CSV table of C-alpha atoms and ligand atoms in Angstrom, one decimal:
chain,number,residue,atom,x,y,z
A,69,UNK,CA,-15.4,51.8,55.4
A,70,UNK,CA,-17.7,54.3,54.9
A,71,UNK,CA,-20.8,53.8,52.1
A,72,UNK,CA,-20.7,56.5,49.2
A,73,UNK,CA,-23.9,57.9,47.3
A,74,UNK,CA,-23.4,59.8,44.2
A,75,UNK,CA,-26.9,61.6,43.4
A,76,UNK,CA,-26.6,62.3,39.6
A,77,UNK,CA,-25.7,59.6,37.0
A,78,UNK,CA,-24.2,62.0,33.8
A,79,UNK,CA,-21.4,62.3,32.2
A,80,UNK,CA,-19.2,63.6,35.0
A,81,UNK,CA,-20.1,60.5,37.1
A,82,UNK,CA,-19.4,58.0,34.2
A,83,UNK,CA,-16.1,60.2,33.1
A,84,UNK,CA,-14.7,60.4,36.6
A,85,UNK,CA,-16.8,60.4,39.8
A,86,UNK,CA,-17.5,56.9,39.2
A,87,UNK,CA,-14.4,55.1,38.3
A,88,UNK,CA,-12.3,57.0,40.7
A,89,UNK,CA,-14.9,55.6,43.8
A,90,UNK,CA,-14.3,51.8,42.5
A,91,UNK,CA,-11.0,52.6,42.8
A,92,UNK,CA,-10.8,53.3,46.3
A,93,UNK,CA,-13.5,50.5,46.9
A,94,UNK,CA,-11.0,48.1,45.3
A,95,UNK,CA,-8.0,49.4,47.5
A,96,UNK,CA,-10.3,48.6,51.0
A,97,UNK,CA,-10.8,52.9,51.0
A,98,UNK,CA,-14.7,52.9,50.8
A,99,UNK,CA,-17.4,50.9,51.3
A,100,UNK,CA,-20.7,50.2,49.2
A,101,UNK,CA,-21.3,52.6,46.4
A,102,UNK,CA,-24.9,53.7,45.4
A,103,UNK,CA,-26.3,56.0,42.4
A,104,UNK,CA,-29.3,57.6,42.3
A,105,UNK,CA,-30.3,59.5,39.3
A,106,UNK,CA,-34.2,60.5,38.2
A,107,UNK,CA,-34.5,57.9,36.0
A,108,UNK,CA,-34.3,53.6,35.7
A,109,UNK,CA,-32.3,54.0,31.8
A,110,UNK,CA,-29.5,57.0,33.4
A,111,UNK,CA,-28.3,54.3,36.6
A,112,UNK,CA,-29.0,50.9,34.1
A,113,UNK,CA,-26.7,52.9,31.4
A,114,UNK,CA,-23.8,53.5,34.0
A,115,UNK,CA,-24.5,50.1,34.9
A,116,UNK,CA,-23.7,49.0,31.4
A,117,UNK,CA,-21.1,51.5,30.3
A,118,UNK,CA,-18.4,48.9,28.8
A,119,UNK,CA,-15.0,50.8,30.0
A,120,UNK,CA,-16.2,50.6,33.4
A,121,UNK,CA,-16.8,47.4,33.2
A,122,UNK,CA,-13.6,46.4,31.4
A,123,UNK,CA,-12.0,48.8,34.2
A,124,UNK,CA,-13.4,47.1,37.3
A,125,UNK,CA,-14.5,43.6,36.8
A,126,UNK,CA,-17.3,42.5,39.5
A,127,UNK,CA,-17.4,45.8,40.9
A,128,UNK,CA,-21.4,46.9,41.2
A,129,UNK,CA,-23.2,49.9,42.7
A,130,UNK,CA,-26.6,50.4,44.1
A,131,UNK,CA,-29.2,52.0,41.1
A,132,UNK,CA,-32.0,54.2,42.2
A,133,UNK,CA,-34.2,54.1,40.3
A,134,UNK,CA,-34.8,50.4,40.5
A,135,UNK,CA,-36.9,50.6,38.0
A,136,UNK,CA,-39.0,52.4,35.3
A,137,UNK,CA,-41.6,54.4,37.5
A,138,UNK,CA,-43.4,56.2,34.7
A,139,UNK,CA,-41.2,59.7,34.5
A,140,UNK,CA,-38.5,60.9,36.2
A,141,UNK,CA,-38.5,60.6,40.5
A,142,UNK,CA,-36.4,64.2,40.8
A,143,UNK,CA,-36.6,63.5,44.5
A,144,UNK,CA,-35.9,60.2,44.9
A,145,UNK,CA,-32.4,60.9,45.9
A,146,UNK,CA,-33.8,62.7,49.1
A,147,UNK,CA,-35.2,59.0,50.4
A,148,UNK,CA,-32.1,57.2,49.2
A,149,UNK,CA,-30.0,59.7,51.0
A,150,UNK,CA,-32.5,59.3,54.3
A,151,UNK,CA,-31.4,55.7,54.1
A,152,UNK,CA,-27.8,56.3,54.4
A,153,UNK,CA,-26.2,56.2,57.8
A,154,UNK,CA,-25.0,59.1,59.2
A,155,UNK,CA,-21.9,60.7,58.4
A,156,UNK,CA,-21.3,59.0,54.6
A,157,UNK,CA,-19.9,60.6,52.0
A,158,UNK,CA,-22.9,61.6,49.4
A,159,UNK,CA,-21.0,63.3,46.2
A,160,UNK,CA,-23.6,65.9,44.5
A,161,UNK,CA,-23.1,65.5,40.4
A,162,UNK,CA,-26.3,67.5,39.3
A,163,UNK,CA,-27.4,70.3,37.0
A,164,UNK,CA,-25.5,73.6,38.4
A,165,UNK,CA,-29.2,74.6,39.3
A,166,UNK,CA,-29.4,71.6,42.3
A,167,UNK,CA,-26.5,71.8,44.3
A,168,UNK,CA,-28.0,73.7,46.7
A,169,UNK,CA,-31.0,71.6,47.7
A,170,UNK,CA,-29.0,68.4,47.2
A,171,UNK,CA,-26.6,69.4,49.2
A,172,UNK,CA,-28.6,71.0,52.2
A,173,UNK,CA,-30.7,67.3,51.8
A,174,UNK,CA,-27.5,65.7,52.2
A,175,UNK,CA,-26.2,68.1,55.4
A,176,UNK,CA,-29.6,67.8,57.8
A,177,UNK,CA,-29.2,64.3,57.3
A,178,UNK,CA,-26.0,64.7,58.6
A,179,UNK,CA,-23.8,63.5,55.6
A,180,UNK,CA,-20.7,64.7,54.5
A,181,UNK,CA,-21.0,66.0,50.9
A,182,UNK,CA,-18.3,67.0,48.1
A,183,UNK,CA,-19.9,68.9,45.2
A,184,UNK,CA,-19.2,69.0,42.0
A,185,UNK,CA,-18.4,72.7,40.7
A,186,UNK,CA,-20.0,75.2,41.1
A,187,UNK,CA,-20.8,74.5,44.4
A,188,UNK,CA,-24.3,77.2,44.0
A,189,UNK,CA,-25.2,80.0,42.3
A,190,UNK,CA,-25.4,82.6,45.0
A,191,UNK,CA,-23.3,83.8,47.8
A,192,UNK,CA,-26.0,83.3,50.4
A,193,UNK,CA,-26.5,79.8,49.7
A,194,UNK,CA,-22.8,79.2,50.0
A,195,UNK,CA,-23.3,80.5,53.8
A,196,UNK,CA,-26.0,78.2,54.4
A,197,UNK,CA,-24.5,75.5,53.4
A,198,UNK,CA,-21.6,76.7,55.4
A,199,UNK,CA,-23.5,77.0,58.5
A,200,UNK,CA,-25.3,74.0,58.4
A,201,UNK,CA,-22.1,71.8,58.0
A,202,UNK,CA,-20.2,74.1,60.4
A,203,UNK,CA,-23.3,73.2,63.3
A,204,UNK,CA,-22.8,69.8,62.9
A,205,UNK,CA,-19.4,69.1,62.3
A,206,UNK,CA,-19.5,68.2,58.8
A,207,UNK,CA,-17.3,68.4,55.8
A,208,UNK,CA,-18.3,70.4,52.0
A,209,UNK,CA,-16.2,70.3,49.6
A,210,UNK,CA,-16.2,71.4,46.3
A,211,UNK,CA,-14.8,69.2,43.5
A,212,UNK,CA,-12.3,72.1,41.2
A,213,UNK,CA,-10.2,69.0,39.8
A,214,UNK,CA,-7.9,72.1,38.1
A,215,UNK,CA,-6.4,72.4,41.5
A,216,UNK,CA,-4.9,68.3,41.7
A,217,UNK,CA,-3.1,68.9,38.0
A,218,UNK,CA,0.6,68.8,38.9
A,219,UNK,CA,0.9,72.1,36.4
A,220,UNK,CA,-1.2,74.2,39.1
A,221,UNK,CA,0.9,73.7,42.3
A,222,UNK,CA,4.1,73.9,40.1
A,223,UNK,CA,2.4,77.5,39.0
A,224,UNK,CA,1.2,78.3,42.8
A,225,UNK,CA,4.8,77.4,44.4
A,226,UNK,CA,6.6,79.8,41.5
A,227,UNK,CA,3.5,82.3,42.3
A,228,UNK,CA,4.5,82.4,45.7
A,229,UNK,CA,8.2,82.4,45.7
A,230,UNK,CA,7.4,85.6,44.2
A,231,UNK,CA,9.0,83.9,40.8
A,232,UNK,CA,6.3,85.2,38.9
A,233,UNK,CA,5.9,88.8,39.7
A,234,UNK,CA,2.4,90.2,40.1
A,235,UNK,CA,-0.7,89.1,37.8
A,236,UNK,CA,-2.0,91.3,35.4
A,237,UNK,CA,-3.5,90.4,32.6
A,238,UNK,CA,-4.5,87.3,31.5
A,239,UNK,CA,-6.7,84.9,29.3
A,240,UNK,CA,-8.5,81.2,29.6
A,241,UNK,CA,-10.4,79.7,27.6
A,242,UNK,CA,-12.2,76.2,28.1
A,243,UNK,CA,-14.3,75.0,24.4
A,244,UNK,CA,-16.4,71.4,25.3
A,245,UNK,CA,-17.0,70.0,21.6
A,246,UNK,CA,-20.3,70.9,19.7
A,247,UNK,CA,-21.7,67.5,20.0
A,248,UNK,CA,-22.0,68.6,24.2
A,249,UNK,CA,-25.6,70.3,22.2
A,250,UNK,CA,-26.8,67.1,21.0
A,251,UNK,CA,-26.5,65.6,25.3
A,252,UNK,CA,-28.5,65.9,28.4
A,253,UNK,CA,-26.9,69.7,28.4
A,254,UNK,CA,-29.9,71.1,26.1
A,255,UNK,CA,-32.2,70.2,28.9
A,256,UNK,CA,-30.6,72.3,31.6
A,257,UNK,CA,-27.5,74.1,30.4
A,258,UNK,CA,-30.2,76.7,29.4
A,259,UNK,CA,-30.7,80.6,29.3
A,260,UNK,CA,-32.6,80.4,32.4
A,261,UNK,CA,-30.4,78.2,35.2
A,262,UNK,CA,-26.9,79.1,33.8
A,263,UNK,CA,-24.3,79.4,30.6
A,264,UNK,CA,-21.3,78.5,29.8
A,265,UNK,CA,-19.2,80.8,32.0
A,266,UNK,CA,-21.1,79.7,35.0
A,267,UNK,CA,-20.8,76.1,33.6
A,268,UNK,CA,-17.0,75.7,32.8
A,269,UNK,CA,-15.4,79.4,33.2
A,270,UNK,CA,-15.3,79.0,36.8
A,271,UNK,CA,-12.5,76.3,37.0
A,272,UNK,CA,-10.5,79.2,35.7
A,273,UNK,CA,-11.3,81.9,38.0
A,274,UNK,CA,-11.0,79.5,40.9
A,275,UNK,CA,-7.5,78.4,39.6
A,276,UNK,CA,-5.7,81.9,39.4
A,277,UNK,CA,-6.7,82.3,42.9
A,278,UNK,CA,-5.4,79.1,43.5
A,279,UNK,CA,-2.2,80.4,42.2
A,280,UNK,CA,-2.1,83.9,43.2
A,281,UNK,CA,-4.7,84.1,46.3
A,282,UNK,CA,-5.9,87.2,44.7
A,283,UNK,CA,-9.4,87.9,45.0
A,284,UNK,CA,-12.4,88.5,42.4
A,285,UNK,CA,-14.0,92.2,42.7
A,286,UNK,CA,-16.4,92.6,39.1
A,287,UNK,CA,-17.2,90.7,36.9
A,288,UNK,CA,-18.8,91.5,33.1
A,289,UNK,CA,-20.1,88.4,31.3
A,290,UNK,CA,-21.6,88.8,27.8
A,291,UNK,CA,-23.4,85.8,26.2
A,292,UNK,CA,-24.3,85.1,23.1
A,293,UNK,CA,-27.6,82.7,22.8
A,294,UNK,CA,-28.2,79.8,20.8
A,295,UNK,CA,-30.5,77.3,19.6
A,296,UNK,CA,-29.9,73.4,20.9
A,297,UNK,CA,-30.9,70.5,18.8
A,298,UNK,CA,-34.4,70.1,21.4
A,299,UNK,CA,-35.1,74.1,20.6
A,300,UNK,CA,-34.2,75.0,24.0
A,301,UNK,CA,-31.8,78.3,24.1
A,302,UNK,CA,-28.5,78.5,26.0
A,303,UNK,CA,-25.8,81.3,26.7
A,304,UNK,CA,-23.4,79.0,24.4
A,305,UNK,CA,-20.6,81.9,24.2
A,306,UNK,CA,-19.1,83.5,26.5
A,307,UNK,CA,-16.9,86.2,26.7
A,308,UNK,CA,-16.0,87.3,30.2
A,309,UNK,CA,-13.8,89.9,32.0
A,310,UNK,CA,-13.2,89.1,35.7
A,311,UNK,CA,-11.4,92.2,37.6
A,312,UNK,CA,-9.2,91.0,40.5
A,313,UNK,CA,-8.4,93.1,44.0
A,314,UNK,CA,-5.1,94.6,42.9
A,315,UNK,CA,-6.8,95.4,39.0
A,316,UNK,CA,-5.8,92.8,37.3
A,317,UNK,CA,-7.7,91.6,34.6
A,318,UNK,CA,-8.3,88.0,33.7
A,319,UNK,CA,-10.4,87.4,30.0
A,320,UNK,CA,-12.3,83.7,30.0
A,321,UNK,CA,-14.0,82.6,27.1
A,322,UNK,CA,-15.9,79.6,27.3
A,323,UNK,CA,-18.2,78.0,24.6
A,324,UNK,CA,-19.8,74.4,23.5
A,325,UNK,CA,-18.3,75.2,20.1
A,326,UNK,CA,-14.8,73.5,19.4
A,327,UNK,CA,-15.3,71.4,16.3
A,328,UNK,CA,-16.4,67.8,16.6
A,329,UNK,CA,-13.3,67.2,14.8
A,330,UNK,CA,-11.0,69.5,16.3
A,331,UNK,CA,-8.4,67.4,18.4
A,332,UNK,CA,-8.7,66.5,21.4
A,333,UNK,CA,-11.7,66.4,23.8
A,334,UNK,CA,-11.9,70.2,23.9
A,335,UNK,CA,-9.5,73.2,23.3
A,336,UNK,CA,-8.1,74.9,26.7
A,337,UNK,CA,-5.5,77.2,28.3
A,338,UNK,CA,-4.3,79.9,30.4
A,339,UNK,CA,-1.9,82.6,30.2
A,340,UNK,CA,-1.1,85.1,33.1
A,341,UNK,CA,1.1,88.2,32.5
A,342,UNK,CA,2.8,89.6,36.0
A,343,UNK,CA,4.6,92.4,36.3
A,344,UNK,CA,8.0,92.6,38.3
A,345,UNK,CA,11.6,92.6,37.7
A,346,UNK,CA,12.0,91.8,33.9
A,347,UNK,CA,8.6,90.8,33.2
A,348,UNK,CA,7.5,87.2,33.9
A,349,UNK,CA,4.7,85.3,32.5
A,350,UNK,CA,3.0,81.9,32.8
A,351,UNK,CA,2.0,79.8,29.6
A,352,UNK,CA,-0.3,76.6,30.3
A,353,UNK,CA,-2.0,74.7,27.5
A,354,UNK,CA,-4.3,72.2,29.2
A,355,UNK,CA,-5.6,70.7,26.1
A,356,UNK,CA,-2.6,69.9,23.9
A,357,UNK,CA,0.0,68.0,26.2
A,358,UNK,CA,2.5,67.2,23.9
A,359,UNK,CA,0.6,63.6,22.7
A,360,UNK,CA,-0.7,63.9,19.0
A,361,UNK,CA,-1.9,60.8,17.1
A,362,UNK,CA,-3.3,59.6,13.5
A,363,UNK,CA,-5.5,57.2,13.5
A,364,UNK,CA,-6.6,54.6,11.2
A,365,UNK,CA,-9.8,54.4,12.1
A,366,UNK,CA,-12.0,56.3,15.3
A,367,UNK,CA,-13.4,55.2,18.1
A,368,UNK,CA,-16.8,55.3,19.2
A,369,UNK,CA,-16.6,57.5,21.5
A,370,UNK,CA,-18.9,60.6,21.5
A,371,UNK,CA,-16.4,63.6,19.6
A,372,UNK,CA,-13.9,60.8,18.3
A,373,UNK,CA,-11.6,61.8,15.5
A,374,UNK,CA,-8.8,60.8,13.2
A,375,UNK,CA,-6.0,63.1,14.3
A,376,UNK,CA,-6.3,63.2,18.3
A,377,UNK,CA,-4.3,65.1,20.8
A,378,UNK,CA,-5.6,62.9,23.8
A,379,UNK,CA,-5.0,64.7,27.8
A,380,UNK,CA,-3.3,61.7,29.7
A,381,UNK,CA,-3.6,64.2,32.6
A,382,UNK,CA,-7.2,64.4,33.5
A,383,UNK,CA,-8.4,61.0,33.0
A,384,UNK,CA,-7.1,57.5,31.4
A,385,UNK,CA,-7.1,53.7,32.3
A,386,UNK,CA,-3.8,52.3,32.7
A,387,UNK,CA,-3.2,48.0,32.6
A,388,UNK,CA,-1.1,47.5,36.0
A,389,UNK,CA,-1.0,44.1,35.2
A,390,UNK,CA,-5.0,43.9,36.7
A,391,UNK,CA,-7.0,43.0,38.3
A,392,UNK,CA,-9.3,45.3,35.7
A,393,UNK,CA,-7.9,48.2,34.6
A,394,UNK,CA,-6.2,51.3,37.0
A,395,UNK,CA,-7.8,55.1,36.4
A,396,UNK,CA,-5.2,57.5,36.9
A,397,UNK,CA,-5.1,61.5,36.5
A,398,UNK,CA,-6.1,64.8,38.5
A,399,UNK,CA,-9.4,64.0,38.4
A,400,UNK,CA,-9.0,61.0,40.6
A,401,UNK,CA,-6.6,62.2,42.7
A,402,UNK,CA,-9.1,65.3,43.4
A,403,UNK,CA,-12.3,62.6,44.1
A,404,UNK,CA,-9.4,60.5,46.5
A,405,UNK,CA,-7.9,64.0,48.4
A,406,UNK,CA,-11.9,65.0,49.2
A,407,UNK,CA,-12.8,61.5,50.5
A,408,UNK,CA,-10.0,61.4,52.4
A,409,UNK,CA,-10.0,64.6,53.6
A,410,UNK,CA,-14.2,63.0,55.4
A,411,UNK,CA,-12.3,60.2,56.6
A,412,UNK,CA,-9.9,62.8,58.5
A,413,UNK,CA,-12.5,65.1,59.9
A,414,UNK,CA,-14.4,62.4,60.8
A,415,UNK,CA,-11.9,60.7,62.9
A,416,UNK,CA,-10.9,64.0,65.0
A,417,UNK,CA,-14.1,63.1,67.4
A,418,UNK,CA,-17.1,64.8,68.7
A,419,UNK,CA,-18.4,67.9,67.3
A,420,UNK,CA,-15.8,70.5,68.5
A,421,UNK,CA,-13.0,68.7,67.4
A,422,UNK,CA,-13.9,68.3,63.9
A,423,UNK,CA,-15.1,71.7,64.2
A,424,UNK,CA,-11.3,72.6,64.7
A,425,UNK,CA,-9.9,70.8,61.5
A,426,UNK,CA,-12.7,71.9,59.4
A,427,UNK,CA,-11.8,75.3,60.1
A,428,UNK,CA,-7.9,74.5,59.4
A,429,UNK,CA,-8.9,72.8,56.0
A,430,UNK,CA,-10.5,76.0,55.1
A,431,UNK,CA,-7.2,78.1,56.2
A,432,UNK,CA,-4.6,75.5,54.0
A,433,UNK,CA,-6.8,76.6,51.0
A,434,UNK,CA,-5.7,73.2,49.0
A,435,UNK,CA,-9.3,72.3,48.7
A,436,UNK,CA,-12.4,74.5,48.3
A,437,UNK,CA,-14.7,75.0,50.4
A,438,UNK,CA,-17.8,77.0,51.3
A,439,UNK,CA,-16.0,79.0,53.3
A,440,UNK,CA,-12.6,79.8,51.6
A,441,UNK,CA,-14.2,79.8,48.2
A,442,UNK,CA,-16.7,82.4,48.6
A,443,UNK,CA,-15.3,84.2,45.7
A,444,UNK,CA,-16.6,81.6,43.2
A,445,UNK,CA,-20.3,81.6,44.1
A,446,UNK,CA,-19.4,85.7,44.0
A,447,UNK,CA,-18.1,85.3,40.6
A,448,UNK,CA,-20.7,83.4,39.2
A,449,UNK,CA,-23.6,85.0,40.6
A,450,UNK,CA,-21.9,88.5,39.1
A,451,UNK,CA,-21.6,86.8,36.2
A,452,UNK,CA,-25.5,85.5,35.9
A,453,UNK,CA,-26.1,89.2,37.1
A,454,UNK,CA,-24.2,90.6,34.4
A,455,UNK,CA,-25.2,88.0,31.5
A,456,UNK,CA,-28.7,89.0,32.1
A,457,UNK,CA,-28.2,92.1,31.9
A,458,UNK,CA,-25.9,92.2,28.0
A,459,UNK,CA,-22.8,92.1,29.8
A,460,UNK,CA,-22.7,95.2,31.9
A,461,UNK,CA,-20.3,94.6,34.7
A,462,UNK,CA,-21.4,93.7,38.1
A,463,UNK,CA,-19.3,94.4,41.1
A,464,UNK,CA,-18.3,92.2,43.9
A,465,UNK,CA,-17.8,93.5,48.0
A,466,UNK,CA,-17.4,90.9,50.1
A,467,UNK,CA,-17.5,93.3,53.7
A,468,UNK,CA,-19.5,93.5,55.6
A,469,UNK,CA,-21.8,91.3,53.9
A,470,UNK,CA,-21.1,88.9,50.6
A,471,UNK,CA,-23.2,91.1,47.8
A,472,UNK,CA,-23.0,91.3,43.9
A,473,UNK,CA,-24.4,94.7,41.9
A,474,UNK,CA,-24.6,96.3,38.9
A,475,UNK,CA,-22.2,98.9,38.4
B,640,NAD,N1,-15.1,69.8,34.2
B,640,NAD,C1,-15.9,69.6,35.3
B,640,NAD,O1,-15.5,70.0,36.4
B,640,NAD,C2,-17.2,69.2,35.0
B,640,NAD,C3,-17.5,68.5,33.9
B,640,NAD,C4,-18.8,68.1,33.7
B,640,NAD,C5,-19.8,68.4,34.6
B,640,NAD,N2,-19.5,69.1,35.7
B,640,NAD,C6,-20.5,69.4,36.7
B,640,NAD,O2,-21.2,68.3,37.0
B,640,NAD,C7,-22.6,68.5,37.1
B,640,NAD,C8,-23.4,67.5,36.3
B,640,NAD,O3,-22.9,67.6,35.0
B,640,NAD,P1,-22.9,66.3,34.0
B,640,NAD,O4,-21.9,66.7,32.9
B,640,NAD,O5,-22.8,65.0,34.7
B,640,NAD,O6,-24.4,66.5,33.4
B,640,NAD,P2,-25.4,65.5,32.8
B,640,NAD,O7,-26.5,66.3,32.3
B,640,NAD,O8,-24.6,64.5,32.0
B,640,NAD,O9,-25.9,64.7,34.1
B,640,NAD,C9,-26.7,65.2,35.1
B,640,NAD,C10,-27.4,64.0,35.8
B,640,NAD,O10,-28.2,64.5,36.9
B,640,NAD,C11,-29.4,63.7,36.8
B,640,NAD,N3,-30.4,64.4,37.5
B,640,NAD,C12,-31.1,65.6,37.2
B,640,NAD,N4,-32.0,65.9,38.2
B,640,NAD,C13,-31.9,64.9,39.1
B,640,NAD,C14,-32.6,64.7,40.3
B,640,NAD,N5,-33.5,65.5,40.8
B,640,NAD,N6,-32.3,63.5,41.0
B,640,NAD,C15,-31.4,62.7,40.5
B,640,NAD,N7,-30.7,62.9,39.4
B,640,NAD,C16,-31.0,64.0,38.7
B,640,NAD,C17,-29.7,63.6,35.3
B,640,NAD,O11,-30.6,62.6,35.1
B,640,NAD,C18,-28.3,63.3,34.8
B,640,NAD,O12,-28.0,61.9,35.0
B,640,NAD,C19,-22.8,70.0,36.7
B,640,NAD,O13,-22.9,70.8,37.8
B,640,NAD,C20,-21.6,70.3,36.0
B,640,NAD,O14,-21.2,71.7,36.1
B,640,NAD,C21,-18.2,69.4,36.0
């Protein structure tokens, strides 16, 4: 079975990266599992986290940092992955700001890597990246969990029966809690690396192509800056139009502002209007699932409240009867498809052949990749364009080279 790395120990490896990887190590579907983060407290933490533990009991993982080494070891991670045989699986769950390095680290090793979203910030390091892993026969994929909720392929398969006309207009929104200021966020969720479009907005963009296959060609991203806790400043709302190839228009807002108290983890949503025979229309609430509860006291988790309307979707622990406790959700299934989809390329043989079903992964579309999810790195390097510049729209061409402007 084939030993794992995860390089970033946050929230995203404690909420899903991380449980869905003992999974698999538990069902005989991957070997040993090592984190590295830049610091001895991030790995010991995840070490420690008690529904992990509850979840999978004597499963461990390898923690770089052993121990405190006076400040962070930022590349750390480059060793640890130098020590990994060749062609593992080494996930990337950094800052936005690192996937690139990380993940070109991880490729001339010759690693496989899956990235968390968004894979980079620019189109042309999305073609390195593609390039490199083309060369040497190695798989990139890029971790948009949105695509493994059963809601999206039901909206894709209606999409493409022509069931639901053309798109267009439409509106998303994706709200994290406030209390996302008071975490590890202030330090790099900043005006500088990215915002909250960038941050969260593209799981939208990348899901109505997922749905439609229509393409991104402008985008106009106006933020609004704040102050976190630390005094460090951050595009914290966003208000963003994204023009599609056939002029539809798609509106995402995206903020670290839904009340600690609101319900629910966070508040979001799409709607698509399409044109076509009577009219047709698609209507997803992602947040509020139909579960509502009243509590008689909260838990301790971070954003915990009285009234709840829990997602059962993404994420939760179900008791199977043991051993330990079994994660279930999109977000596993996503982390399972990509590290299945290594153990496929990888067993097509030498270089050529895994060439060939890298090449017919991209065409499928099911999973993004570097090279059939250009758009996104398009989108959101239009969109830094544009937020840096008060929201004026910046244009997308993707012939004969992949290039972003200000209108
Ligand atoms: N809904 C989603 O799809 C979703 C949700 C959350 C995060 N993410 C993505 O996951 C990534 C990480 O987000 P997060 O929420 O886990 O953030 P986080 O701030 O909680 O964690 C980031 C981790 O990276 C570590 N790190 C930073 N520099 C490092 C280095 N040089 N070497 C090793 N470790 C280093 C930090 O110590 C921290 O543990 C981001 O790109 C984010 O966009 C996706």
């Amino acid at each position: 079975m084939k030993p794992v790395l995860v390089v970033g120990g946050g929230m995203i490896t404690h909420d899903q990266i991380l449980p869905a990887l003992y999974k698999m190590q538990r069902n005989g579907e991957v070997g040993d599992i090592t984190v590295c983060a830049q610091h001895a407290k991030t790995v010991q933490a995840l070490a420690a986290a008690p529904g992990i533990l509850k979840a999978f009991p004597g499963q461990s993982f390898t923690a770089y940092p052993e121990h405190y080494a006076g400040g962070p070891q930022p590349e750390l991670y480059k060793a640890v992955i130098s020590e990994m045989p060749e062609r593992s699986v080494v996930i990337i769950a950094l800052p936005d700001q690192l996937h690139f390095p990380a993940t070109m680290e991880a490729l001339r090793n010759n690693q496989h890597v899956i990235c968390v979203k968004p894979l980079v910030l620019t189109a042309r390091e999305s073609i390195e990246i593609e390039r490199e892993a083309r060369e040497r026969g190695l798989f990139v994929g890029v971790e948009y969990h949105k695509r493994f909720d059963d809601r999206s392929h039901k909206a894709r398969q209606f999409y493409r029966e022509g069931r639901l006309g053309e798109f267009k207009l439409g509106t998303a929104k994706l709200m994290e809690k406030w209390y996302y200021r008071d975490s590890n966020f202030q330090n790099w969720c900043t005006v500088e690396n990215t915002d909250c479009f960038t941050y969260i907005g593209c799981h939208y963009v990348d899901l109505v192509h997922f749905i439609t296959g229509l393409k991104p060609v402008a985008v106009s991203n106006y933020g609004i800056i704040d102050t976190y806790p630390n005094g460090k400043q951050g595009y914290l709302w966003c208000d963003t139009r994204v023009r599609w190839h056939n002029g539809a228009v798609l509106n995402v807002q995206t903020t670290l502002c839904y009340p600690n108290e609101g319900p629910g983890p966070n508040t979001q949503g799409l709607t698509m209007y399409c044109g076509g025979g009577t009219g047709a229309m698609l209507d997803h609430s992602d947040q509020y699932r139909g579960l509502s509860y009243s509590f008689s006291k909260k838990s301790d988790a971070p954003g915990a409240t009285y009234f709840s309307q829990p997602s059962p979707d993404y994420f939760q622990y179900n008791d199977l009867g043991g051993p330990g406790l079994e994660p279930v959700g999109y977000g596993v299934r996503s982390v399972e498809y990509l590290v299945k989809a290594i153990y496929r390329v990888d067993a097509a043989g030498d270089v050529t052949a895994r060439q060939a079903l890298l090449a017919e992964i991209d065409d499928k579309g099911i999973l993004a990749t570097p090279a059939n999810s250009r758009y996104n790195e398009l989108v959101v390097e239009a969109g830094r364009l544009s937020i840096l510049n008060g929201g004026r729209e910046a244009l997308i061409e993707y012939e004969p080279e992949p290039k972003v402007s200000l209108a």
